[in-house]
PDB file of C-alpha atoms and ligand atoms in Angstrom:
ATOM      1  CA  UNK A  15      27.667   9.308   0.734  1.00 81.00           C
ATOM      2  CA  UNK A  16      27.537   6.308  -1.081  1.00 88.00           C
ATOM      3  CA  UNK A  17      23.517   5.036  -2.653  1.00 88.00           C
ATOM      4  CA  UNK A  18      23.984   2.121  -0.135  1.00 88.00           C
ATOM      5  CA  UNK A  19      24.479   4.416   2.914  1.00 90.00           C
ATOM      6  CA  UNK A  20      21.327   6.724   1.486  1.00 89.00           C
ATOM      7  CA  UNK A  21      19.103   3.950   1.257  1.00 86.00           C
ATOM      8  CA  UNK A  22      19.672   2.978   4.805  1.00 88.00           C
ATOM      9  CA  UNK A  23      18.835   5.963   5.887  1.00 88.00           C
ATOM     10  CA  UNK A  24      15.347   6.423   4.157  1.00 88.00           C
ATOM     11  CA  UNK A  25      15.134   2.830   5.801  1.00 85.00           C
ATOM     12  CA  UNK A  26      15.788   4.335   8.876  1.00 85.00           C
ATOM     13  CA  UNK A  27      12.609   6.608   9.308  1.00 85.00           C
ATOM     14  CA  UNK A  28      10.250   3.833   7.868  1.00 85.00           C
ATOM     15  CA  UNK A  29       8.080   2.248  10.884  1.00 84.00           C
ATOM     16  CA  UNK A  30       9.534  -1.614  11.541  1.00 84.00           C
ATOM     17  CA  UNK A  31       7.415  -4.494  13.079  1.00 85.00           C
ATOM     18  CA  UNK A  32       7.659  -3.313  16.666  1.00 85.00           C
ATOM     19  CA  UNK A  33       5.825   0.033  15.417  1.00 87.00           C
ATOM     20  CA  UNK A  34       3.049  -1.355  14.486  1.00 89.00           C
ATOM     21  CA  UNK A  35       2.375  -4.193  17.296  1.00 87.00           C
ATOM     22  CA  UNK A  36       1.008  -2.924  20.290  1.00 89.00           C
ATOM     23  CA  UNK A  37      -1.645  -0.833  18.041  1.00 95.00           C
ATOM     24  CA  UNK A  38      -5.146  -1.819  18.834  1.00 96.00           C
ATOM     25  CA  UNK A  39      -8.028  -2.594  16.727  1.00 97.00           C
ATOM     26  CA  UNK A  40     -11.617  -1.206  17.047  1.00 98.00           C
ATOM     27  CA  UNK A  41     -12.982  -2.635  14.036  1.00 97.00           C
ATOM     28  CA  UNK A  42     -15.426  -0.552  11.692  1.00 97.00           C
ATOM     29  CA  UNK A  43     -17.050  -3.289  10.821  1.00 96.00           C
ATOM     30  CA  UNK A  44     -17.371  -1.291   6.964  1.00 97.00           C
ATOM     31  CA  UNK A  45     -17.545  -4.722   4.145  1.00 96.00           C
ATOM     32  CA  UNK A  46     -15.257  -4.960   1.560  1.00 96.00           C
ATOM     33  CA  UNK A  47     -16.752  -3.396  -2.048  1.00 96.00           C
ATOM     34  CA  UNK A  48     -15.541  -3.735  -5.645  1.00 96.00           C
ATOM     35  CA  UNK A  49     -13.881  -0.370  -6.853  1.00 97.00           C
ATOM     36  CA  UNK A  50     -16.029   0.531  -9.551  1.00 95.00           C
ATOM     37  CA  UNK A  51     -14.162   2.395 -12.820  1.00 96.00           C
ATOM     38  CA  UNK A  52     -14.673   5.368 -14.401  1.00 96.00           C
ATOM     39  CA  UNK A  53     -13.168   7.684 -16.432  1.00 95.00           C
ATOM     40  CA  UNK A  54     -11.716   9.012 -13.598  1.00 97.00           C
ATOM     41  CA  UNK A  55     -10.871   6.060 -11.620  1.00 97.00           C
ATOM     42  CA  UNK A  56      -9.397   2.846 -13.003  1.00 96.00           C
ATOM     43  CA  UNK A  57      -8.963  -0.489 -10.995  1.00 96.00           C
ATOM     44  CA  UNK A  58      -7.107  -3.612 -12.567  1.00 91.00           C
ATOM     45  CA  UNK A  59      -6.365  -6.765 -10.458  1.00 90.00           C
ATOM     46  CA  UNK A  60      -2.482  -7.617 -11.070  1.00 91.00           C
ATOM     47  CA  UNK A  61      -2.169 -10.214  -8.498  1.00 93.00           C
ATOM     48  CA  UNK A  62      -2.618 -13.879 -10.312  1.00 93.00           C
ATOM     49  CA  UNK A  63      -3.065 -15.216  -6.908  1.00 93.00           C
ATOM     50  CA  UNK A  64      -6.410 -13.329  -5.912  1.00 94.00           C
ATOM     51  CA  UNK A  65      -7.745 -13.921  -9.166  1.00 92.00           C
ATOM     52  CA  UNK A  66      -9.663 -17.355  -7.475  1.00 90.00           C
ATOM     53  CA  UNK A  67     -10.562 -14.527  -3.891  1.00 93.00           C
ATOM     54  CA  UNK A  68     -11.965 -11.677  -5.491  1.00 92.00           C
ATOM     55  CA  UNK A  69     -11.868 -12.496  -9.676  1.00 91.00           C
ATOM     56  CA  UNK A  70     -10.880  -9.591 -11.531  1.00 91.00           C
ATOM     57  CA  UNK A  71     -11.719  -6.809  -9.095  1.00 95.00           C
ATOM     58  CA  UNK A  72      -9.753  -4.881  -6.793  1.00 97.00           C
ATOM     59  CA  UNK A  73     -11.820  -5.030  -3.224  1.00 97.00           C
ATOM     60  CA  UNK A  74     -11.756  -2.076  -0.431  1.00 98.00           C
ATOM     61  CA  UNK A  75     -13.475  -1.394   2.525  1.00 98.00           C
ATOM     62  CA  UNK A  76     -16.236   1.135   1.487  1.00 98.00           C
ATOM     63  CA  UNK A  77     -14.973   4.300   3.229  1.00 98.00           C
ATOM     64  CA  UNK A  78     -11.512   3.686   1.078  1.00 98.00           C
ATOM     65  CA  UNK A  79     -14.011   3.606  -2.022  1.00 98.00           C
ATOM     66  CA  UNK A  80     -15.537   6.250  -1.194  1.00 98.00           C
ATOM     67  CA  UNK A  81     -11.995   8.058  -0.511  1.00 98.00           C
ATOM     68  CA  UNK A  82      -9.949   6.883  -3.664  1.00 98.00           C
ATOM     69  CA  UNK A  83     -12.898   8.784  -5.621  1.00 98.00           C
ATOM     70  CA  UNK A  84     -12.173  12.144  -4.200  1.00 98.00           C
ATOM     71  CA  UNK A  85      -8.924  11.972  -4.505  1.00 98.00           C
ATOM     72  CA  UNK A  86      -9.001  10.949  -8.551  1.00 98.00           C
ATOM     73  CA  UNK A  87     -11.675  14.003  -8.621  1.00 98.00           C
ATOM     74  CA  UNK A  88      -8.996  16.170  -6.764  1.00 98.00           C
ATOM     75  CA  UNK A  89      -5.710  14.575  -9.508  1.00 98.00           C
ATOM     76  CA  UNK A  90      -7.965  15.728 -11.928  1.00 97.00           C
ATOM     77  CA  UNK A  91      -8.196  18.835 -11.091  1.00 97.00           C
ATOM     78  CA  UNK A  92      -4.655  19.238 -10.639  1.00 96.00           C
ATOM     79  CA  UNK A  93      -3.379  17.422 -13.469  1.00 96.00           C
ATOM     80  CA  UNK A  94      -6.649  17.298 -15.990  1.00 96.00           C
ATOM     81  CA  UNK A  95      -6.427  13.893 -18.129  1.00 95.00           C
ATOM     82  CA  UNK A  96      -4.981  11.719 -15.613  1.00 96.00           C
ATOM     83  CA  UNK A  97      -6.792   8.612 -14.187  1.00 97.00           C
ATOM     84  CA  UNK A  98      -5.694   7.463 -10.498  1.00 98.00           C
ATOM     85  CA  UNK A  99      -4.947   3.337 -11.063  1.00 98.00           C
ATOM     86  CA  UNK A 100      -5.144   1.049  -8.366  1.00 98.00           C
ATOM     87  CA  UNK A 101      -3.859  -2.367  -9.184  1.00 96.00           C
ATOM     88  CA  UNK A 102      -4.068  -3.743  -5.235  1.00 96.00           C
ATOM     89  CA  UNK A 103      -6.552  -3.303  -2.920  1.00 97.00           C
ATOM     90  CA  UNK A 104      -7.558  -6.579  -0.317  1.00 97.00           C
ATOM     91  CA  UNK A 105      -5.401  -9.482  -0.200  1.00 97.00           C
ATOM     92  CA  UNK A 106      -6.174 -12.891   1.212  1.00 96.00           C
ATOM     93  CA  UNK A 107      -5.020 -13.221   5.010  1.00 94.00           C
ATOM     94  CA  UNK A 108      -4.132 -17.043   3.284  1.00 94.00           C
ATOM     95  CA  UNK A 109      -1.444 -15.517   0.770  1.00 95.00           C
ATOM     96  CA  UNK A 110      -0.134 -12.720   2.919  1.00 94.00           C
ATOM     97  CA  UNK A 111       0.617 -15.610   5.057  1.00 95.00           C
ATOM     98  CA  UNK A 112       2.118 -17.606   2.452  1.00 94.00           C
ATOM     99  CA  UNK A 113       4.479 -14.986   1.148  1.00 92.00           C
ATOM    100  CA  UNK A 114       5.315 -14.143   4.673  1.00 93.00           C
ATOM    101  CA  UNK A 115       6.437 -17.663   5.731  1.00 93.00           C
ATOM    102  CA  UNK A 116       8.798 -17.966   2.147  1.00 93.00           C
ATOM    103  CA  UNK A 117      10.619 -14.714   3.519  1.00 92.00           C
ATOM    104  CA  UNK A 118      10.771 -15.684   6.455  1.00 91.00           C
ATOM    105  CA  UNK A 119      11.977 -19.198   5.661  1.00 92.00           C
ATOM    106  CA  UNK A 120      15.123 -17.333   4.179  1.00 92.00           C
ATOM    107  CA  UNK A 121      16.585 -15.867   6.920  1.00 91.00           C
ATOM    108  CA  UNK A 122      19.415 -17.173   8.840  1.00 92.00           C
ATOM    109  CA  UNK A 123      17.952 -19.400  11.443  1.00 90.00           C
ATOM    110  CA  UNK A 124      20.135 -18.850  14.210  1.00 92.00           C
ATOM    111  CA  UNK A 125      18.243 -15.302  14.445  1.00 91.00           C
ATOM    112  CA  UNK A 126      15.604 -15.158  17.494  1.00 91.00           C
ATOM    113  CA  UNK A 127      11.808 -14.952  16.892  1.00 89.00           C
ATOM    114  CA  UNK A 128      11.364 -10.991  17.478  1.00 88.00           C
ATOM    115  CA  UNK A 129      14.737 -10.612  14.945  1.00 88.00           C
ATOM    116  CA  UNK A 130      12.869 -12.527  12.229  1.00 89.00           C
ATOM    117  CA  UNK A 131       9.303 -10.397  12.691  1.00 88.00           C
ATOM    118  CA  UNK A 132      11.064  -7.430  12.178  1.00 86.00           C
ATOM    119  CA  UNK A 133      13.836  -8.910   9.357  1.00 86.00           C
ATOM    120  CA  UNK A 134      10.901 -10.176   7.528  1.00 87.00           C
ATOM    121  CA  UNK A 135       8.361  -7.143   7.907  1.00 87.00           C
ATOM    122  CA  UNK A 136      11.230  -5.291   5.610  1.00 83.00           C
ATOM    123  CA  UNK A 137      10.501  -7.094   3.128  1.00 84.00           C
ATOM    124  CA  UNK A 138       6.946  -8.020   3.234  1.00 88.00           C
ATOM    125  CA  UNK A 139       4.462  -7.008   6.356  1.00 90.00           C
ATOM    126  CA  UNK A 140       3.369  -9.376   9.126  1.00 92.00           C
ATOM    127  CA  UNK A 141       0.556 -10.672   8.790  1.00 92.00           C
ATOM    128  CA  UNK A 142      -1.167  -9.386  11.885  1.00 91.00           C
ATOM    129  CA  UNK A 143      -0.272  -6.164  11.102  1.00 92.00           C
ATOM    130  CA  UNK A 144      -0.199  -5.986   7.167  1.00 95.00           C
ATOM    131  CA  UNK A 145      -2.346  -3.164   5.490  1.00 97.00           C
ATOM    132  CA  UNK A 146      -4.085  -4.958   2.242  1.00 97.00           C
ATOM    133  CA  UNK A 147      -5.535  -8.017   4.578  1.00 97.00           C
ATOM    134  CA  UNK A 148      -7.202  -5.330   5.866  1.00 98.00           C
ATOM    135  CA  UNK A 149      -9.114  -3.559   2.877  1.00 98.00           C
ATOM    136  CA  UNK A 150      -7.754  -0.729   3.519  1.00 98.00           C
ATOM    137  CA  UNK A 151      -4.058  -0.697   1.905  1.00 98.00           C
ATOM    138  CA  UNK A 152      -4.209   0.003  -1.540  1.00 98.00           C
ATOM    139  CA  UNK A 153      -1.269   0.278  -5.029  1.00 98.00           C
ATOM    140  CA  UNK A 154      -1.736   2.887  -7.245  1.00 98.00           C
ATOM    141  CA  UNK A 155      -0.143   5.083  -9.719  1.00 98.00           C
ATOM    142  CA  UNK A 156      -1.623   7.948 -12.017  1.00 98.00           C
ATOM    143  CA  UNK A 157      -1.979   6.996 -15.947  1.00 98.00           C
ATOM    144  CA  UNK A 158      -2.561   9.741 -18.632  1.00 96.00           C
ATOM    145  CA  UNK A 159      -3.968   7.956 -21.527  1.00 92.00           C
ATOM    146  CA  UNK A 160      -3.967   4.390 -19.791  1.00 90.00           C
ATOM    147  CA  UNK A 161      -0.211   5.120 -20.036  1.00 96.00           C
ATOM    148  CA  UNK A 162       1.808   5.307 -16.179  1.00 97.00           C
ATOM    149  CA  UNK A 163       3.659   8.724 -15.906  1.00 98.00           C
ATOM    150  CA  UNK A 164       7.106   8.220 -14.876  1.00 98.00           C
ATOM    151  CA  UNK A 165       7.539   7.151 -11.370  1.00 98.00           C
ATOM    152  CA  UNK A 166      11.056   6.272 -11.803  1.00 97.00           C
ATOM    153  CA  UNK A 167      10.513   2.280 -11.359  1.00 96.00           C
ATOM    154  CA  UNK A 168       7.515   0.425 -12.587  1.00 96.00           C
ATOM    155  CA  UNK A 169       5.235   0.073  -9.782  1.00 96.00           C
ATOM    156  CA  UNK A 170       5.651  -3.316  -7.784  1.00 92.00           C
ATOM    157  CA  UNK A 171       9.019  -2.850  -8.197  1.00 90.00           C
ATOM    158  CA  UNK A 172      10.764  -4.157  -5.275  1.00 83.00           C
ATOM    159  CA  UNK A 173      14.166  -2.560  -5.310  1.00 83.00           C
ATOM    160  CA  UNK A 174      15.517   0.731  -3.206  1.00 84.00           C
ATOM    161  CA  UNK A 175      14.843   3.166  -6.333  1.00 91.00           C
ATOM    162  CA  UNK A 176      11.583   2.392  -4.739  1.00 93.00           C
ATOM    163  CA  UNK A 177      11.821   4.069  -1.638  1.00 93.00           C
ATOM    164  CA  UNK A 178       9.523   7.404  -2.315  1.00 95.00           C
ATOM    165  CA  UNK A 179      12.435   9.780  -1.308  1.00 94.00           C
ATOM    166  CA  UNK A 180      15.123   8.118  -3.823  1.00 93.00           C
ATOM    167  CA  UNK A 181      17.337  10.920  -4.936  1.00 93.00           C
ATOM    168  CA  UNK A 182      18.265   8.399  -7.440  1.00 93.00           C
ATOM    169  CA  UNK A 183      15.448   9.468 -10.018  1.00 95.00           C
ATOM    170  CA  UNK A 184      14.460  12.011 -12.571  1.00 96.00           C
ATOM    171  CA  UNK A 185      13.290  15.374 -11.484  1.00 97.00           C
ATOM    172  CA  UNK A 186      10.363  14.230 -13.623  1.00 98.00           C
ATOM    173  CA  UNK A 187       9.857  10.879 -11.754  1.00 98.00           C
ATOM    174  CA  UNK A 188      10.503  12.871  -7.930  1.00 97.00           C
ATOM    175  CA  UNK A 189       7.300  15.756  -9.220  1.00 98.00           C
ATOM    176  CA  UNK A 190       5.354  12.459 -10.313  1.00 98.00           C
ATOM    177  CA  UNK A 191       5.582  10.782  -6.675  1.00 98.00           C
ATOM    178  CA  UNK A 192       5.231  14.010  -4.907  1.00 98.00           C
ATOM    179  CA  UNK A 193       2.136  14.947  -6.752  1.00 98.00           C
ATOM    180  CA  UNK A 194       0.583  11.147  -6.063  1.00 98.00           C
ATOM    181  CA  UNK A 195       1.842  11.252  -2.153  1.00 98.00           C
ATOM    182  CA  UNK A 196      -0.240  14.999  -1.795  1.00 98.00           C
ATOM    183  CA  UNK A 197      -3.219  13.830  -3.315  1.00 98.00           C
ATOM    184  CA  UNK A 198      -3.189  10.461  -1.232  1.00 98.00           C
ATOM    185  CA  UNK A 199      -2.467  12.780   1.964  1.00 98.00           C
ATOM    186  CA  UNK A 200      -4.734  15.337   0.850  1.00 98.00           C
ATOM    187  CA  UNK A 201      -7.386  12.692   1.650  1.00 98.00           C
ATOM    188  CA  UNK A 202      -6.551  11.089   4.872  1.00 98.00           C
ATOM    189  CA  UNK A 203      -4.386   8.528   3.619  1.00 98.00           C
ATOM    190  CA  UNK A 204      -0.962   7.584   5.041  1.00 98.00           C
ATOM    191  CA  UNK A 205       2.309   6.564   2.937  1.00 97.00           C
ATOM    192  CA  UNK A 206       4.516   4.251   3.054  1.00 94.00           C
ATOM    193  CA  UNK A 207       7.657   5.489   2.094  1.00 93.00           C
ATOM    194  CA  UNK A 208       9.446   2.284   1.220  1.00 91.00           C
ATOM    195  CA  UNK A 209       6.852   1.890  -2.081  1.00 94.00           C
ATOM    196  CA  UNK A 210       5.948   5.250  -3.561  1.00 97.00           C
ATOM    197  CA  UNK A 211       3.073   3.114  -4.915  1.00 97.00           C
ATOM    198  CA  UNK A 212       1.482   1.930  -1.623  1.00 97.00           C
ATOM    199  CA  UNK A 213      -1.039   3.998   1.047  1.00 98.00           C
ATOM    200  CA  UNK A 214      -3.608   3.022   3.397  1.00 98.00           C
ATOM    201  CA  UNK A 215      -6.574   4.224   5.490  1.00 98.00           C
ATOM    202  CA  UNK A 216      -7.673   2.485   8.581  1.00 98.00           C
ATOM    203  CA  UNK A 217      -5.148  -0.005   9.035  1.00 97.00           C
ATOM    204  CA  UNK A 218      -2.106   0.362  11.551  1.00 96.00           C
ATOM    205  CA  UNK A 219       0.432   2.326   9.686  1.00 95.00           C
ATOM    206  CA  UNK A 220      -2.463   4.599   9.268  1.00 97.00           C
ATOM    207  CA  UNK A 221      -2.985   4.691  12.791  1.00 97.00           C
ATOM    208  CA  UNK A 222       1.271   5.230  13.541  1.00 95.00           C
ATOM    209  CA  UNK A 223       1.429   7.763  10.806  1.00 96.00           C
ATOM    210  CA  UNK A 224      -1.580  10.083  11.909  1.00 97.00           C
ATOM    211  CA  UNK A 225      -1.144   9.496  15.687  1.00 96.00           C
ATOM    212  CA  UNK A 226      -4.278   7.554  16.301  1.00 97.00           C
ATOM    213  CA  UNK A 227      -5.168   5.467  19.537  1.00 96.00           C
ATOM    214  CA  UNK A 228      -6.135   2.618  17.396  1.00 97.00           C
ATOM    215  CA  UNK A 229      -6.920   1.572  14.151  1.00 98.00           C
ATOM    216  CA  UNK A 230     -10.275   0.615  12.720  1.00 98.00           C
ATOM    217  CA  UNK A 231      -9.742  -2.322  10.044  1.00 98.00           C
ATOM    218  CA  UNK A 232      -8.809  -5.365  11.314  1.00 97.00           C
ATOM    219  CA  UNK A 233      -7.378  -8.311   8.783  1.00 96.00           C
ATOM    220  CA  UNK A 234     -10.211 -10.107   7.258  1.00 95.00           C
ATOM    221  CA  UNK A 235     -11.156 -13.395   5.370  1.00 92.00           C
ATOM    222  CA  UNK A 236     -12.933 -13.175   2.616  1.00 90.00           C
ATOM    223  CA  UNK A 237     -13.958 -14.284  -0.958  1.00 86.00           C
ATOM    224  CA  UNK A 238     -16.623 -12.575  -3.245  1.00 84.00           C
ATOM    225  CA  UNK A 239     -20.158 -14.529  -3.280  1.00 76.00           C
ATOM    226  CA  UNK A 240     -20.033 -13.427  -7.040  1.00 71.00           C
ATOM    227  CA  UNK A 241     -17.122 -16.658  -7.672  1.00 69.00           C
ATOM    228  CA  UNK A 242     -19.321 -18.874  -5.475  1.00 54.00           C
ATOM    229  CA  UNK A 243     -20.981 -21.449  -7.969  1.00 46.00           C
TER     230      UNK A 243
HETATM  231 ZN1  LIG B  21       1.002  -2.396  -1.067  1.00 89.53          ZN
END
């Protein structure tokens, strides 16, 4: 089987557009807080374009907080001297819009509205159903030594070496993305297989993954009073 033909079938058993649409909301209602860092837990903002939202930190809904602690207590304990690093947590409903509409903007036009959606959502979620407007999707990957272990691509790499089940990386790399997927799961969170880097809580592909009636973060606006003056 050629990598090409592999690929599309790891695409194959992600969740598309349609998936995710007819999921309702019953909204929390949990605000967004900063992730705070420890030694265990280390949050770094990496998008240039939520540095004017949220400044410097990474923002979550609270119970994801509370969550991403647990599961850096539980990495430690499995692997000690590693730090979980998130590097994405909210995004602006205004730029997941933005880098929607550029995606979308590429596609052939003589393909129908629904074909788009779902064309699009491949390459970067809809907007009405995307995880990080929510507070609730977050990036991570596990340093040792502020140094990443070996995922096999740098995280926020966009390519199919992404995809989480790649047999296209080290044995190293596969252990690394396996051990970061269990303690993610461990805690409640759902994966996204086409980024080994991403997982949510609360949103909709939480919801598809774990067979819930609805989800319970809806997408939100929002800037931190701390920029505010
Ligand atoms: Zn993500």
């Amino acid at each position: 089987m050629s990598s090409a033909e592999t690929y599309a079938l790891l695409e194959q058993k992600m969740p598309s557009y349609p998936d995710y649409a007819s999921i309702p909301v019953i909204e929390s209602e949990e605000p967004l807080v900063p992730l705070k860092n420890n030694e265990l837990l280390d949050s770094l903002q990496i998008d240039p374009a939520m540095l004017a939202v949220t400044g410097t930190a990474v923002y979550v809904r609270e119970e994801v907080a509370d969550k991403l602690q647990v599961v850096a207590e539980n990495l430690a304990a499995r692997r000690p001297g590693s730090q979980l690093q998130v590097v994405y947590g909210y995004r602006a409903l205004a730029i997941q819009r933005r880098l929607f509409e550029a995606v979308k903007a590429g596609l052939p036009p003589e393909m129908s509205e629904p074909e788009m959606l779902a064309a699009a959502h491949r390459m970067i979620a809809v907007p009405e159903v995307a995880g990080h407007p929510t507070g609730g999707a977050v990036d991570l990957q596990i340093t040792d030594s502020s140094a990443p272990l070996d995922f096999g691509t740098d995280i926020w790499t966009f390519q199919p070496g992404s995809y989480t089940f790649s047999p296209y990386i080290s044995p190293r790399a596969w252990q690394n993305r396996q051990l970061l997927r269990e303690v993610m799961l461990q805690t409640g969170f759902a994966p996204f297989d086409g980024e080994w880097w991403h997982f949510s809580y609360g949103d909709k592909e939480w919801a598809l993954h774990y067979n819930q009636p609805s989800a319970r973060y809806n997408q939100l606006d929002f800037t931190t009073p701390n920029l505010d003056g």
